[in-house]
Amino acid sequence: MEHKVQAYFELKQRQKEIERQLSVLRDEIVAYCEARGVYEAEVGGFKVKTVLQHRKEYDDQKLYASLPDPEIWRLMSKVDSHKLKSLIKLNVLSEEQVSLACTVKPVTLLQVDKL
């Protein structure tokens, strides 16, 4: 068991380093595309594609204050974007009611495929 625990620890350390390297490379590739004003490019034998998404992030306190009925908070217990979307879709809440609690964060996704 000691060998398995040691192997697990070492793999987790390598995973952290790989994730750090991936993050650096991802940022450099996205910057390369942004500098050229392109969303798709072929580099070597690879196709690079960036996709801009807007993710909503909610402030717990502001959201709670914007709810018309405190009982709705029990349905969520904490901010959960998927549950909140469902409540808006069901017309339990409106976008306007929760807009002060929401900030939109642009996120660029990176896809790299081999040609």
Coordinates of N, CA, C and O in Angstrom, one line a residue:
M1 N 0.8 -1.2 0.0 CA 0.0 0.0 0.0 C 0.9 1.3 0.0 O 0.5 2.2 -0.6
E2 N 2.0 1.2 0.7 CA 2.9 2.4 0.7 C 3.3 2.8 -0.7 O 3.4 3.9 -1.0
H3 N 3.6 1.8 -1.5 CA 4.0 2.0 -2.9 C 2.9 2.7 -3.6 O 3.1 3.7 -4.4
K4 N 1.6 2.3 -3.4 CA 0.5 2.9 -4.1 C 0.3 4.3 -3.7 O 0.0 5.2 -4.5
V5 N 0.4 4.6 -2.4 CA 0.3 5.9 -1.9 C 1.4 6.9 -2.4 O 1.1 8.0 -2.8
Q6 N 2.6 6.3 -2.4 CA 3.7 7.1 -3.0 C 3.5 7.4 -4.5 O 3.7 8.5 -4.9
A7 N 3.1 6.4 -5.2 CA 2.8 6.6 -6.7 C 1.7 7.6 -6.9 O 1.8 8.5 -7.8
Y8 N 0.7 7.5 -6.1 CA -0.4 8.5 -6.2 C 0.1 9.9 -5.9 O -0.2 10.8 -6.7
F9 N 0.9 10.1 -4.9 CA 1.4 11.4 -4.5 C 2.2 11.9 -5.7 O 2.1 13.1 -6.1
E10 N 3.1 11.1 -6.2 CA 4.0 11.5 -7.3 C 3.2 11.9 -8.6 O 3.5 12.9 -9.3
L11 N 2.2 11.1 -8.9 CA 1.3 11.4 -10.0 C 0.6 12.7 -9.8 O 0.4 13.5 -10.8
K12 N 0.1 13.0 -8.6 CA -0.6 14.2 -8.4 C 0.3 15.4 -8.5 O -0.1 16.5 -9.1
Q13 N 1.6 15.3 -8.1 CA 2.6 16.3 -8.3 C 2.8 16.6 -9.8 O 2.9 17.7 -10.2
R14 N 2.9 15.5 -10.6 CA 3.1 15.6 -12.0 C 1.9 16.3 -12.7 O 2.0 17.1 -13.6
Q15 N 0.7 15.9 -12.2 CA -0.5 16.4 -12.7 C -0.5 18.0 -12.5 O -0.9 18.7 -13.4
K16 N -0.2 18.4 -11.3 CA -0.1 19.9 -11.0 C 0.8 20.6 -12.0 O 0.5 21.7 -12.5
E17 N 2.0 20.0 -12.2 CA 3.0 20.6 -13.1 C 2.5 20.6 -14.5 O 2.6 21.6 -15.3
I18 N 1.9 19.5 -15.0 CA 1.3 19.5 -16.3 C 0.2 20.5 -16.5 O 0.1 21.2 -17.5
E19 N -0.7 20.6 -15.5 CA -1.8 21.6 -15.6 C -1.2 23.0 -15.6 O -1.7 23.9 -16.3
R20 N -0.1 23.3 -14.9 CA 0.5 24.6 -14.9 C 1.1 24.9 -16.3 O 0.9 25.9 -16.9
Q21 N 1.8 23.9 -16.9 CA 2.3 24.0 -18.3 C 1.2 24.2 -19.3 O 1.4 25.0 -20.2
L22 N 0.1 23.4 -19.2 CA -1.0 23.6 -20.1 C -1.6 25.0 -20.0 O -1.9 25.6 -21.0
S23 N -1.7 25.5 -18.8 CA -2.2 26.9 -18.7 C -1.3 27.9 -19.3 O -1.8 28.8 -20.0
V24 N 0.0 27.8 -19.2 CA 0.9 28.7 -19.9 C 0.8 28.6 -21.4 O 0.7 29.6 -22.1
L25 N 0.8 27.4 -21.9 CA 0.7 27.2 -23.3 C -0.6 27.7 -23.9 O -0.7 28.3 -24.9
R26 N -1.7 27.4 -23.1 CA -3.1 27.8 -23.5 C -3.1 29.4 -23.7 O -3.6 29.9 -24.7
D27 N -2.6 30.1 -22.7 CA -2.5 31.5 -22.7 C -1.7 32.1 -23.9 O -2.1 33.0 -24.5
E28 N -0.6 31.4 -24.2 CA 0.2 31.8 -25.3 C -0.5 31.6 -26.6 O -0.4 32.4 -27.5
I29 N -1.1 30.5 -26.8 CA -1.8 30.2 -28.0 C -3.0 31.1 -28.2 O -3.2 31.7 -29.3
V30 N -3.8 31.4 -27.2 CA -4.9 32.3 -27.2 C -4.4 33.7 -27.6 O -4.9 34.4 -28.5
A31 N -3.3 34.1 -27.0 CA -2.7 35.5 -27.3 C -2.2 35.5 -28.7 O -2.4 36.6 -29.4
Y32 N -1.7 34.4 -29.2 CA -1.2 34.4 -30.6 C -2.4 34.6 -31.6 O -2.3 35.4 -32.5
C33 N -3.5 33.9 -31.3 CA -4.7 34.1 -32.1 C -5.3 35.5 -32.0 O -5.7 36.1 -33.0
E34 N -5.4 36.0 -30.8 CA -5.9 37.4 -30.6 C -5.1 38.4 -31.3 O -5.6 39.4 -31.8
A35 N -3.7 38.3 -31.2 CA -2.8 39.2 -31.9 C -3.0 39.3 -33.4 O -2.9 40.3 -34.0
R36 N -3.4 38.2 -33.9 CA -3.7 38.1 -35.4 C -5.1 38.3 -35.7 O -5.5 38.3 -36.9
G37 N -6.0 38.5 -34.7 CA -7.4 38.7 -35.0 C -8.1 37.5 -35.6 O -9.1 37.7 -36.4
V38 N -7.7 36.3 -35.3 CA -8.3 35.1 -35.9 C -8.9 34.2 -34.8 O -8.4 34.3 -33.6
Y39 N -9.9 33.5 -35.1 CA -10.5 32.6 -34.1 C -10.1 31.1 -34.5 O -10.3 30.2 -33.7
E40 N -9.7 30.9 -35.7 CA -9.3 29.6 -36.2 C -8.0 29.7 -37.0 O -7.8 30.7 -37.7
A41 N -7.1 28.8 -36.8 CA -5.9 28.8 -37.6 C -5.4 27.4 -37.7 O -5.7 26.5 -36.9
E42 N -4.6 27.2 -38.8 CA -3.9 25.9 -38.9 C -2.4 26.2 -38.6 O -1.8 27.1 -39.2
V43 N -1.9 25.4 -37.7 CA -0.5 25.6 -37.3 C 0.2 24.2 -37.3 O -0.2 23.3 -36.6
G44 N 1.1 24.1 -38.2 CA 1.7 22.7 -38.4 C 0.6 21.8 -38.8 O -0.1 22.1 -39.7
G45 N 0.5 20.7 -38.2 CA -0.5 19.7 -38.6 C -1.7 19.8 -37.6 O -2.4 18.8 -37.5
F46 N -2.0 21.0 -37.1 CA -3.0 21.1 -36.1 C -4.0 22.2 -36.4 O -3.6 23.2 -37.0
K47 N -5.2 22.0 -36.1 CA -6.2 23.1 -36.2 C -6.5 23.7 -34.9 O -6.8 23.0 -33.9
V48 N -6.3 25.0 -34.7 CA -6.5 25.7 -33.5 C -7.8 26.5 -33.6 O -8.0 27.2 -34.6
K49 N -8.7 26.5 -32.6 CA -9.9 27.2 -32.6 C -10.1 27.8 -31.2 O -10.0 27.1 -30.2
T50 N -10.5 29.1 -31.2 CA -10.8 29.7 -29.9 C -12.3 30.1 -30.0 O -12.8 30.5 -31.0
V51 N -13.0 29.9 -28.8 CA -14.4 30.2 -28.7 C -14.6 31.1 -27.5 O -14.2 30.8 -26.4
L52 N -15.2 32.3 -27.7 CA -15.4 33.2 -26.6 C -16.8 32.9 -26.0 O -17.8 32.9 -26.7
Q53 N -16.8 32.7 -24.7 CA -18.1 32.5 -24.0 C -18.2 33.5 -22.9 O -17.2 34.1 -22.4
H54 N -19.4 33.8 -22.5 CA -19.7 34.7 -21.4 C -20.3 33.9 -20.3 O -21.4 33.3 -20.4
R55 N -19.6 33.8 -19.1 CA -20.1 33.1 -18.0 C -20.7 34.1 -16.9 O -20.0 35.0 -16.6
K56 N -21.8 33.7 -16.4 CA -22.4 34.6 -15.4 C -21.9 34.1 -14.0 O -21.9 32.9 -13.7
E57 N -21.6 35.0 -13.2 CA -21.2 34.7 -11.8 C -22.1 35.6 -10.9 O -22.3 36.8 -11.2
Y58 N -22.6 35.0 -9.9 CA -23.5 35.6 -9.0 C -23.0 35.9 -7.6 O -22.3 35.0 -7.1
D59 N -23.3 37.0 -7.0 CA -22.9 37.3 -5.6 C -24.0 36.8 -4.7 O -25.2 37.2 -4.9
D60 N -23.7 36.0 -3.8 CA -24.7 35.4 -2.9 C -25.6 36.4 -2.2 O -26.8 36.3 -2.2
Q61 N -25.0 37.4 -1.6 CA -25.7 38.4 -0.8 C -26.6 39.2 -1.7 O -27.8 39.5 -1.3
K62 N -26.1 39.7 -2.8 CA -26.9 40.5 -3.7 C -28.1 39.7 -4.3 O -29.2 40.2 -4.4
L63 N -27.8 38.4 -4.6 CA -28.9 37.6 -5.1 C -29.9 37.4 -4.1 O -31.1 37.5 -4.4
Y64 N -29.6 37.0 -2.9 CA -30.5 36.8 -1.8 C -31.4 38.1 -1.6 O -32.6 38.0 -1.5
A65 N -30.8 39.2 -1.7 CA -31.5 40.5 -1.5 C -32.5 40.8 -2.6 O -33.5 41.4 -2.5
S66 N -32.2 40.2 -3.8 CA -33.0 40.5 -5.0 C -34.2 39.5 -5.1 O -35.1 39.7 -5.9
L67 N -34.2 38.5 -4.3 CA -35.3 37.5 -4.4 C -36.6 38.0 -3.8 O -36.6 38.6 -2.7
P68 N -37.7 37.8 -4.5 CA -39.0 38.3 -4.0 C -39.5 37.6 -2.8 O -40.2 38.1 -2.0
D69 N -39.1 36.3 -2.7 CA -39.6 35.5 -1.6 C -38.4 34.7 -1.0 O -37.7 33.9 -1.8
P70 N -38.0 34.9 0.2 CA -36.9 34.2 0.8 C -37.0 32.7 0.7 O -36.0 32.0 0.8
E71 N -38.2 32.2 0.6 CA -38.3 30.7 0.5 C -37.7 30.2 -0.8 O -37.3 29.0 -0.9
I72 N -37.5 31.0 -1.8 CA -36.9 30.6 -3.1 C -35.4 30.2 -2.8 O -34.9 29.3 -3.4
W73 N -34.8 30.9 -1.8 CA -33.4 30.7 -1.5 C -33.3 29.2 -1.0 O -32.3 28.6 -1.2
R74 N -34.3 28.7 -0.3 CA -34.2 27.3 0.1 C -34.1 26.3 -1.0 O -33.5 25.3 -0.9
L75 N -34.7 26.7 -2.2 CA -34.6 25.8 -3.4 C -33.2 25.7 -3.9 O -32.8 24.8 -4.6
M76 N -32.4 26.7 -3.6 CA -31.0 26.8 -4.1 C -30.0 26.5 -3.1 O -29.0 25.9 -3.3
S77 N -30.2 27.0 -1.9 CA -29.3 26.8 -0.7 C -27.9 27.5 -0.9 O -27.3 28.0 0.0
K78 N -27.5 27.6 -2.1 CA -26.3 28.3 -2.5 C -26.4 28.7 -4.0 O -27.3 28.1 -4.7
V79 N -25.7 29.6 -4.5 CA -25.8 30.0 -5.9 C -25.4 28.8 -6.7 O -24.3 28.3 -6.6
D80 N -26.3 28.4 -7.6 CA -26.1 27.4 -8.6 C -26.6 27.9 -9.9 O -27.8 28.0 -10.0
S81 N -25.7 28.2 -10.8 CA -26.2 28.8 -12.1 C -27.2 28.0 -12.8 O -28.2 28.5 -13.4
H82 N -27.1 26.7 -12.7 CA -28.1 25.8 -13.4 C -29.4 25.9 -12.8 O -30.5 26.0 -13.5
K83 N -29.5 25.9 -11.4 CA -30.8 26.0 -10.8 C -31.4 27.4 -11.0 O -32.6 27.5 -11.2
L84 N -30.5 28.4 -11.0 CA -31.0 29.7 -11.2 C -31.6 29.9 -12.6 O -32.7 30.5 -12.8
K85 N -30.9 29.3 -13.6 CA -31.4 29.3 -15.0 C -32.8 28.6 -15.0 O -33.7 29.1 -15.7
S86 N -32.9 27.5 -14.3 CA -34.2 26.8 -14.3 C -35.3 27.6 -13.7 O -36.4 27.7 -14.2
L87 N -35.0 28.3 -12.6 CA -36.0 29.2 -12.0 C -36.4 30.3 -12.9 O -37.6 30.7 -12.9
I88 N -35.5 30.9 -13.7 CA -35.8 31.9 -14.6 C -36.6 31.4 -15.7 O -37.6 32.0 -16.2
K89 N -36.3 30.2 -16.2 CA -37.0 29.6 -17.3 C -38.5 29.2 -16.9 O -39.4 29.3 -17.7
L90 N -38.6 28.9 -15.6 CA -40.0 28.5 -15.1 C -40.7 29.8 -14.7 O -41.9 29.7 -14.2
N91 N -40.2 30.9 -14.9 CA -40.8 32.2 -14.6 C -41.0 32.4 -13.1 O -41.9 33.1 -12.7
V92 N -40.3 31.7 -12.3 CA -40.3 31.9 -10.8 C -39.5 33.2 -10.5 O -39.9 34.0 -9.6
L93 N -38.5 33.4 -11.3 CA -37.6 34.6 -11.2 C -37.5 35.2 -12.6 O -37.7 34.5 -13.6
S94 N -37.1 36.5 -12.6 CA -36.9 37.1 -13.9 C -35.4 37.5 -13.9 O -34.8 37.7 -12.9
E95 N -34.9 37.7 -15.2 CA -33.5 38.2 -15.3 C -33.3 39.5 -14.6 O -32.3 39.8 -14.1
E96 N -34.3 40.4 -14.7 CA -34.2 41.7 -14.1 C -34.0 41.6 -12.6 O -33.3 42.4 -12.0
Q97 N -34.7 40.7 -12.0 CA -34.6 40.6 -10.5 C -33.2 40.2 -10.0 O -32.8 40.6 -9.0
V98 N -32.5 39.4 -10.8 CA -31.2 38.9 -10.4 C -30.1 39.7 -11.1 O -28.9 39.4 -10.8
S99 N -30.4 40.6 -11.9 CA -29.3 41.3 -12.7 C -28.3 42.0 -11.8 O -27.1 42.0 -12.2
L100 N -28.7 42.6 -10.7 CA -27.7 43.3 -9.9 C -26.7 42.4 -9.2 O -25.7 42.8 -8.8
A101 N -27.1 41.1 -9.1 CA -26.3 40.1 -8.4 C -25.3 39.4 -9.4 O -24.5 38.6 -9.0
C102 N -25.5 39.7 -10.7 CA -24.8 39.0 -11.7 C -23.7 39.8 -12.4 O -23.9 41.0 -12.7
T103 N -22.5 39.2 -12.6 CA -21.5 39.8 -13.4 C -21.2 38.8 -14.6 O -21.3 37.6 -14.3
V104 N -20.9 39.3 -15.7 CA -20.7 38.5 -16.9 C -19.2 38.5 -17.1 O -18.5 39.5 -17.3
K105 N -18.6 37.3 -17.1 CA -17.1 37.1 -17.3 C -16.8 36.5 -18.6 O -17.3 35.4 -18.9
P106 N -16.1 37.2 -19.5 CA -15.7 36.6 -20.8 C -14.7 35.5 -20.6 O -13.7 35.7 -19.9
V107 N -14.9 34.3 -21.2 CA -13.9 33.2 -21.1 C -13.6 32.7 -22.5 O -14.6 32.5 -23.2
T108 N -12.4 32.6 -22.8 CA -12.0 32.1 -24.1 C -11.6 30.6 -24.0 O -10.7 30.3 -23.2
L109 N -12.3 29.8 -24.7 CA -12.0 28.3 -24.7 C -11.1 28.0 -25.9 O -11.1 28.7 -26.9
L110 N -10.2 27.1 -25.7 CA -9.3 26.7 -26.7 C -9.5 25.2 -27.1 O -9.6 24.4 -26.2
Q111 N -9.5 25.0 -28.4 CA -9.6 23.6 -28.9 C -8.5 23.4 -29.9 O -8.2 24.2 -30.8
V112 N -7.8 22.3 -29.7 CA -6.7 22.0 -30.6 C -6.9 20.5 -31.1 O -7.1 19.6 -30.3
D113 N -7.1 20.4 -32.4 CA -7.3 19.1 -33.0 C -6.2 18.8 -34.1 O -5.7 19.7 -34.7
K114 N -5.9 17.5 -34.2 CA -4.9 17.1 -35.2 C -5.6 17.0 -36.6 O -6.7 16.5 -36.7
L115 N -5.0 17.6 -37.6 CA -5.6 17.5 -38.9 C -5.5 16.2 -39.6 O -4.7 15.4 -39.3

